[in-house]
Tab-separated table of C-alpha atoms in Angstrom:
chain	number	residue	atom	x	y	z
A	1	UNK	CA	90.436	160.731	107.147
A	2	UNK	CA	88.918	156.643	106.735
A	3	UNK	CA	89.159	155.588	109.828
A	4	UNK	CA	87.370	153.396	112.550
A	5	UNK	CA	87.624	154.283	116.424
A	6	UNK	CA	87.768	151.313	119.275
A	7	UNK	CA	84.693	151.931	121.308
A	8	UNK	CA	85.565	148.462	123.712
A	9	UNK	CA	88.265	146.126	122.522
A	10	UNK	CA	86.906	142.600	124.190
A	11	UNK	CA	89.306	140.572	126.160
A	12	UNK	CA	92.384	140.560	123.505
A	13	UNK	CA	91.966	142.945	120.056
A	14	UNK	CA	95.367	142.902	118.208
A	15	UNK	CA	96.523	143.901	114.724
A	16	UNK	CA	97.179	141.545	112.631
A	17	UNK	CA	98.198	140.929	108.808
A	18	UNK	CA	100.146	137.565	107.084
A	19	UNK	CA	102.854	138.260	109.247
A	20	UNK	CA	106.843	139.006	108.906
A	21	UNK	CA	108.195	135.742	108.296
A	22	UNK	CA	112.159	135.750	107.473
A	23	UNK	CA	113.501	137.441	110.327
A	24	UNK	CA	114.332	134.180	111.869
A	25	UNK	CA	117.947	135.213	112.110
A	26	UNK	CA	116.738	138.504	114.189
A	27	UNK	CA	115.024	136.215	116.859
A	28	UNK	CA	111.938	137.783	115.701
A	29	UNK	CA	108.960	135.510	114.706
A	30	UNK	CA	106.829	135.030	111.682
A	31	UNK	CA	103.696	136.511	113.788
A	32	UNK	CA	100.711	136.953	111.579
A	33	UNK	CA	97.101	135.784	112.021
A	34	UNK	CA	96.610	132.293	113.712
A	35	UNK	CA	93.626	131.473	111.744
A	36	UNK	CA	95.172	132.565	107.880
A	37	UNK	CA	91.970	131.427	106.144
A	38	UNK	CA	89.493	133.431	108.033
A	39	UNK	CA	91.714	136.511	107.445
A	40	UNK	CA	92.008	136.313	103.932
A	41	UNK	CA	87.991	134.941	104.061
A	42	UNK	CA	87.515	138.554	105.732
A	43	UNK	CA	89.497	140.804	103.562
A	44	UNK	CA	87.801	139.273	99.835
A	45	UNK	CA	84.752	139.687	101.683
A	46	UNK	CA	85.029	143.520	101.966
A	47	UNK	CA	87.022	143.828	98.164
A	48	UNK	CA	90.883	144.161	100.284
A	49	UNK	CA	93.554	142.353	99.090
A	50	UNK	CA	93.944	139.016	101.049
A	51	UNK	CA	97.445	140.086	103.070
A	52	UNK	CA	95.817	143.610	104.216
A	53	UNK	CA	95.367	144.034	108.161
A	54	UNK	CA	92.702	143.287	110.254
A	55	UNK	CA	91.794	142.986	113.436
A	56	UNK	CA	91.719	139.506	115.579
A	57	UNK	CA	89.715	139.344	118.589
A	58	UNK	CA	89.893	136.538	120.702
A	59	UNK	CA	86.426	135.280	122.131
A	60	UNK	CA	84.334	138.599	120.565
A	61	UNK	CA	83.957	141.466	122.582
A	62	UNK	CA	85.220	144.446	120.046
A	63	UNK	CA	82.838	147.081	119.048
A	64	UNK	CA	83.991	149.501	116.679
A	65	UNK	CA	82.733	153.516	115.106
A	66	UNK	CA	82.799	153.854	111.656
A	67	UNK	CA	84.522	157.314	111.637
A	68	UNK	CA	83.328	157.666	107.822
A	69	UNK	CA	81.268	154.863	105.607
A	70	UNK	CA	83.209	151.757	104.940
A	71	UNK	CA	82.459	148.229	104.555
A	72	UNK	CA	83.376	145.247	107.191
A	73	UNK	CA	83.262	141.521	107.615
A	74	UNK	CA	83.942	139.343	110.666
A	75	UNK	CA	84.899	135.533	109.757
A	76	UNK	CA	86.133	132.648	111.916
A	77	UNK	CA	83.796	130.951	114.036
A	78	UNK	CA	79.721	131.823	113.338
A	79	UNK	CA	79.143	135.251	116.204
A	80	UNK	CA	76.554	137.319	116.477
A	81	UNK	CA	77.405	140.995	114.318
A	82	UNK	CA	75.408	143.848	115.165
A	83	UNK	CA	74.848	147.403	113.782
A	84	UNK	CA	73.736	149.812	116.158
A	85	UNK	CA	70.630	147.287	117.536
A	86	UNK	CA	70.518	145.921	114.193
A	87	UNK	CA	71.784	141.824	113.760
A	88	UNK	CA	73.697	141.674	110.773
A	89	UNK	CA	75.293	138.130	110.662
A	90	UNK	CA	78.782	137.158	110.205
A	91	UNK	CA	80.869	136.001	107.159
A	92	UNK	CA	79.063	138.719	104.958
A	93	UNK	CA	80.084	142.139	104.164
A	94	UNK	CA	78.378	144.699	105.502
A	95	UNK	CA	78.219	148.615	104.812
A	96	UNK	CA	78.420	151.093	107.612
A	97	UNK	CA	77.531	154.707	107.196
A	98	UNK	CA	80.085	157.395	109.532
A	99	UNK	CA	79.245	157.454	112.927
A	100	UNK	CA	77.297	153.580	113.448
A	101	UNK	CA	78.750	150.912	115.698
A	102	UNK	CA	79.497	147.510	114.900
A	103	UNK	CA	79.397	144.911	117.790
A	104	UNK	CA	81.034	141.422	117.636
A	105	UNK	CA	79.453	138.997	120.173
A	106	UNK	CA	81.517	135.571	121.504
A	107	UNK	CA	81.171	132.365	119.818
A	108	UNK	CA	79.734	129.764	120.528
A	109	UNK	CA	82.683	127.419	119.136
A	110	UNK	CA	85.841	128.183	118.548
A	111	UNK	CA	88.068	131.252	119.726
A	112	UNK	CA	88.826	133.801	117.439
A	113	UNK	CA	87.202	135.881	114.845
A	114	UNK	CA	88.575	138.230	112.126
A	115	UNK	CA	87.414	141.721	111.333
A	116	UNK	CA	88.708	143.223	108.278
A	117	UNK	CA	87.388	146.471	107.042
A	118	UNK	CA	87.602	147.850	103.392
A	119	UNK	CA	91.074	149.374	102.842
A	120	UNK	CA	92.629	147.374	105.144
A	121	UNK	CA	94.150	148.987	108.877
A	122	UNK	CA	96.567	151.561	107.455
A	123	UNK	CA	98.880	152.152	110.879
A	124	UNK	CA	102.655	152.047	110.333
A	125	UNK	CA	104.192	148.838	109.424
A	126	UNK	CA	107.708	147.187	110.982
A	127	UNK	CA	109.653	144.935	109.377
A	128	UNK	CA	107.499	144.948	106.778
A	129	UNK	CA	104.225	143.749	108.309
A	130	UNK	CA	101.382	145.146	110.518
A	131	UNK	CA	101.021	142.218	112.550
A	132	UNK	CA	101.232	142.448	116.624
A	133	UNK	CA	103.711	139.685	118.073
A	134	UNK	CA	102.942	139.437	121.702
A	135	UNK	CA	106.561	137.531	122.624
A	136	UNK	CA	108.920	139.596	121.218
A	137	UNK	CA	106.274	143.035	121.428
A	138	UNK	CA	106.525	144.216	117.518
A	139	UNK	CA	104.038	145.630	116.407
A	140	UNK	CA	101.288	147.651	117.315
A	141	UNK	CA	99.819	147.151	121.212
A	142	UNK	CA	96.905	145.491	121.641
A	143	UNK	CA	93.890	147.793	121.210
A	144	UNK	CA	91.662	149.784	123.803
A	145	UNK	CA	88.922	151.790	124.022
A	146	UNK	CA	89.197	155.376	122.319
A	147	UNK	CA	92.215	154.170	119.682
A	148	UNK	CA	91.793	155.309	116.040
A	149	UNK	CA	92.928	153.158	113.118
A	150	UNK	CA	93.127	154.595	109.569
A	151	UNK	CA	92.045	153.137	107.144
A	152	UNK	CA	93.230	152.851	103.628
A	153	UNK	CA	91.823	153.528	100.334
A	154	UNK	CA	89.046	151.206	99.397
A	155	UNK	CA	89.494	148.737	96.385
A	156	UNK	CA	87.935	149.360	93.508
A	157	UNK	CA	86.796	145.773	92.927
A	158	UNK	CA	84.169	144.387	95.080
A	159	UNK	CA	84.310	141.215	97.255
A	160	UNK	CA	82.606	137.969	97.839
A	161	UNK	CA	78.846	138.321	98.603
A	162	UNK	CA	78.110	135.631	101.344
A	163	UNK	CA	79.853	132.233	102.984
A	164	UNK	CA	79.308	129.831	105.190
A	165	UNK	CA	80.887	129.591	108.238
A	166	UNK	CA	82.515	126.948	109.495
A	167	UNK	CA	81.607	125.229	113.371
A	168	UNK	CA	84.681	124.432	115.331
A	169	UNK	CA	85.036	120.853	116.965
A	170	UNK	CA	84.855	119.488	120.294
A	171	UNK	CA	87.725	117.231	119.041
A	172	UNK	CA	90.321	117.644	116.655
A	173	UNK	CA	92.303	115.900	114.851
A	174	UNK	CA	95.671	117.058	113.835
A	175	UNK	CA	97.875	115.959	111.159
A	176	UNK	CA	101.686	115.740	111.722
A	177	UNK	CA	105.349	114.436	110.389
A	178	UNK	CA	107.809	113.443	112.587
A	179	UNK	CA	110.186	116.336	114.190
A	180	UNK	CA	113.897	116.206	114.147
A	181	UNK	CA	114.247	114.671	117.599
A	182	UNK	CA	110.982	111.968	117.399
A	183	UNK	CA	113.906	109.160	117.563
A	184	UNK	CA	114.721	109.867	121.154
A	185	UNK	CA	111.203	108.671	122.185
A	186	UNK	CA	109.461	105.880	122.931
A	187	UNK	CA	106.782	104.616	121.513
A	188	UNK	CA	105.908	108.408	119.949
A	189	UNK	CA	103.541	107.842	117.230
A	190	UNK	CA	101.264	106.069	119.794
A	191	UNK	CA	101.757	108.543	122.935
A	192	UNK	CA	100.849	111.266	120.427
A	193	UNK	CA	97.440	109.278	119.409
A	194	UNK	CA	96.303	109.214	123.085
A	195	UNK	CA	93.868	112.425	123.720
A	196	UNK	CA	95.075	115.572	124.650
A	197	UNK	CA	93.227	117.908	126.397
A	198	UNK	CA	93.958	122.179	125.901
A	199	UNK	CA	94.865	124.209	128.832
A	200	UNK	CA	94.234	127.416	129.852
A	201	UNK	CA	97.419	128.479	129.771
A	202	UNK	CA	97.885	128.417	125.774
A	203	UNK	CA	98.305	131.409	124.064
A	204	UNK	CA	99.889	133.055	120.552
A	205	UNK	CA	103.182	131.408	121.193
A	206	UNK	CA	101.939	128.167	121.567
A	207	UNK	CA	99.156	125.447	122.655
A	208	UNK	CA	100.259	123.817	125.715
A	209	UNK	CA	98.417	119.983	126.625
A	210	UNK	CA	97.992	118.189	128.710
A	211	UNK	CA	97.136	114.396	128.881
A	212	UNK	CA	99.620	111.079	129.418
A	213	UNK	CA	103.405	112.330	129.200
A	214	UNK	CA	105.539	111.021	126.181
A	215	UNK	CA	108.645	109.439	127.902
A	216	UNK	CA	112.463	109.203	126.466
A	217	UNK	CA	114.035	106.059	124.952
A	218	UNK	CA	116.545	105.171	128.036
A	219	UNK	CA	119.414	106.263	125.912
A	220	UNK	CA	117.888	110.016	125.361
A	221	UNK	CA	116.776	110.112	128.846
A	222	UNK	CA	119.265	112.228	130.485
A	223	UNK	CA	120.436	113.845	127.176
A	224	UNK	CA	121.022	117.743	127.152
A	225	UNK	CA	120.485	119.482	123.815
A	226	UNK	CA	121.898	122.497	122.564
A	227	UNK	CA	119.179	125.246	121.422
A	228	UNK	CA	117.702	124.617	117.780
A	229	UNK	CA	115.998	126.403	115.249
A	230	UNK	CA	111.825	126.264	116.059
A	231	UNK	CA	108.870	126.631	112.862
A	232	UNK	CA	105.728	127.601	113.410
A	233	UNK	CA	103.663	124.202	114.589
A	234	UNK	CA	106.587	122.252	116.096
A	235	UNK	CA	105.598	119.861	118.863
A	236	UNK	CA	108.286	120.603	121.703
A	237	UNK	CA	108.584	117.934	124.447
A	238	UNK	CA	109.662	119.609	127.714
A	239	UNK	CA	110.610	117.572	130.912
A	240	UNK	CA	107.496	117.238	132.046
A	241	UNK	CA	106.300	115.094	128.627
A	242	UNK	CA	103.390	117.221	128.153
A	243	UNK	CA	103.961	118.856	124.539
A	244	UNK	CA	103.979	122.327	123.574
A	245	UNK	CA	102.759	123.314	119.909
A	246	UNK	CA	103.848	126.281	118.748
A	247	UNK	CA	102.334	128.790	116.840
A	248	UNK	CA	102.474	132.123	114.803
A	249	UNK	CA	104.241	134.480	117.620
A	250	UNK	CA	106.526	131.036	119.121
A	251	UNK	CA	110.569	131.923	119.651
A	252	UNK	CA	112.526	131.434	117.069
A	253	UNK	CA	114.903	128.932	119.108
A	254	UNK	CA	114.334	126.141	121.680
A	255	UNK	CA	116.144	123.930	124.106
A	256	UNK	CA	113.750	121.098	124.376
A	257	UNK	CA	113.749	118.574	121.771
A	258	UNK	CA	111.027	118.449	119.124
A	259	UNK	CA	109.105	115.452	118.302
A	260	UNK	CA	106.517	116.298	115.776
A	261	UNK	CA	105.986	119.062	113.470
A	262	UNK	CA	102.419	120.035	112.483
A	263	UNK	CA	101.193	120.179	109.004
A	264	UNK	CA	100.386	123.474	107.995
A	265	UNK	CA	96.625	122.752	106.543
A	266	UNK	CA	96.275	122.084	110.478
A	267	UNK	CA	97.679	125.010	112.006
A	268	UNK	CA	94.118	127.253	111.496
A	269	UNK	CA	92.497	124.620	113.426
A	270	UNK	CA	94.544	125.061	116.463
A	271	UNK	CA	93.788	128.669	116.448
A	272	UNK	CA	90.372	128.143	117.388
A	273	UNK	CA	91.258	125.389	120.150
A	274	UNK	CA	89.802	126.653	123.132
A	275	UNK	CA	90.438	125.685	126.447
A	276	UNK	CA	89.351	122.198	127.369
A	277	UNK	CA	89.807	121.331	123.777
A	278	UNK	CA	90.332	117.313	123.087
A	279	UNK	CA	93.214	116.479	121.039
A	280	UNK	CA	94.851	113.960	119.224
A	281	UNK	CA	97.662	113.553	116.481
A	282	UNK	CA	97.812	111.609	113.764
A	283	UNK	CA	100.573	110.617	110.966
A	284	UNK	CA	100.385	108.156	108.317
A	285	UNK	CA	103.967	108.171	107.659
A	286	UNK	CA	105.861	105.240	108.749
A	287	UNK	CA	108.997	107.525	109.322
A	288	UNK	CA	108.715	107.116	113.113
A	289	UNK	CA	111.800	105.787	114.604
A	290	UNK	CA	110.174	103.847	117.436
């Protein structure tokens, strides 16, 4: 049997593939890696196709026993990979022979790295993907220590032989379009400018921030609105004014209106946003209402 075994999982160690998007109409969300790049980065690296699961660990941690020989990579932020007490780099693919541990350190930027293995993680799929949605708890549980995960058959076709990883910011910058509701703001294109700042309290489902609170036009300002439809990097403006982006494992409806909707070549970025993270948006569309 291919198969690696979870010797320590880190702080968070979860399955995870493209995701099951179109299940919108279940109340079940697309899930899937938050950082798609580094996934698919990980799974060329080691010859897999690019949708095959892998395993995203959130701030390092996650050492791993080849149960037979079998090549890895780990992508994302630059982390320290080890084999056995041997330093091995990251965003290369390396060989393990049955029985040798692989170690993945925490990063010095950024928050979460990508470990795919040759063959992809083989467990049972539902709804069509591997992926582990924390919200609505498809998928497999998060891993701990002593778990197995088959593997399945290597490709035939080797991968990519070495890239360079990339260093997350202190700041970012993230590109957006106005959401449905941005007309019952005021001055939104401006309040979303201002820096925001990550809290601790952001997760799968979404980023929340905090900084200076967007505030209603006075004719929105008491306005109730009936729960909408929610995609995967919509800015959602509770009470308080202090947005909420979503991301890959967000509900697939929401009460609170939505101002801004993320571009998708920024949604990777926002994966990596640790807490304490500075923050601001930016559009060049001159769609804004106010």
């Amino acid at each position: 049997m291919r198969a690696v075994e979870v010797v320590e999982p880190g702080p968070l160690a979860l399955v995870q593939d493209l995701g099951r998007p179109g299940y919108a109409h279940l109340g079940v969300p697309p899930s899937g890696a938050l950082d798609v790049p580094a996934l698919k980065l990980a799974n060329r690296l080691v010859g897999n196709d690019e949708a095959a699961a892998g395993v995203e660990c959130l701030f390092g941690g996650l050492r791993l026993r080849a149960k037979t020989s079998c090549t890895i990579a780990v992508t994302g932020p630059p982390v320290t990979v080890r084999v056995d007490d041997r330093d091995v780099g990251s965003h290369a693919p390396v060989w393990l022979a049955a029985g040798q541990v692989a170690s993945i350190g925490a990063p010095a930027t950024g928050l979460r790295c990508y470990l795919a293995v040759s063959g992809g993680i083989a467990i049972d799929a539902e709804l069509g993907s591997r992926s582990r949605d924390v919200l609505s708890e498809i998928g497999p549980a998060p891993l701990r220590a002593g778990d197995v995960l088959p593997l399945g058959p290597p490709s035939v076709s080797g991968g990519a032989d070495v890239v360079l990883p990339t260093v997350a910011p202190a700041e970012l910058v993230v590109r957006v379009d106005p959401g449905p509701r941005a007309h019952w703001f005021s001055g939104l294109a401006a309040g979303l400018a201002k820096t925001w700042t990550v809290t601790a309290e952001s997760n799968r489902v979404g980023l929340r921030l905090d900084g200076p609170a967007l505030t209603r036009g006075d004719e929105y300002a008491e306005r109730e609105l009936p729960s909408e439809g929610l995609l995967t990097g919509a800015v959602q403006v509770p009470p308080s004014g202090l947005p909420v982006v979503f991301l890959a494992d967000h509900p697939t409806t929401g009460g609170y209106p939505v101002a801004a909707v993320v571009r998708q070549a920024s949604l990777p970025s926002l994966a990596q946003a640790r807490p304490g993270t500075l923050l601001r948006f930016h559009s060049s569309t001159r769609m804004w209402n106010r």
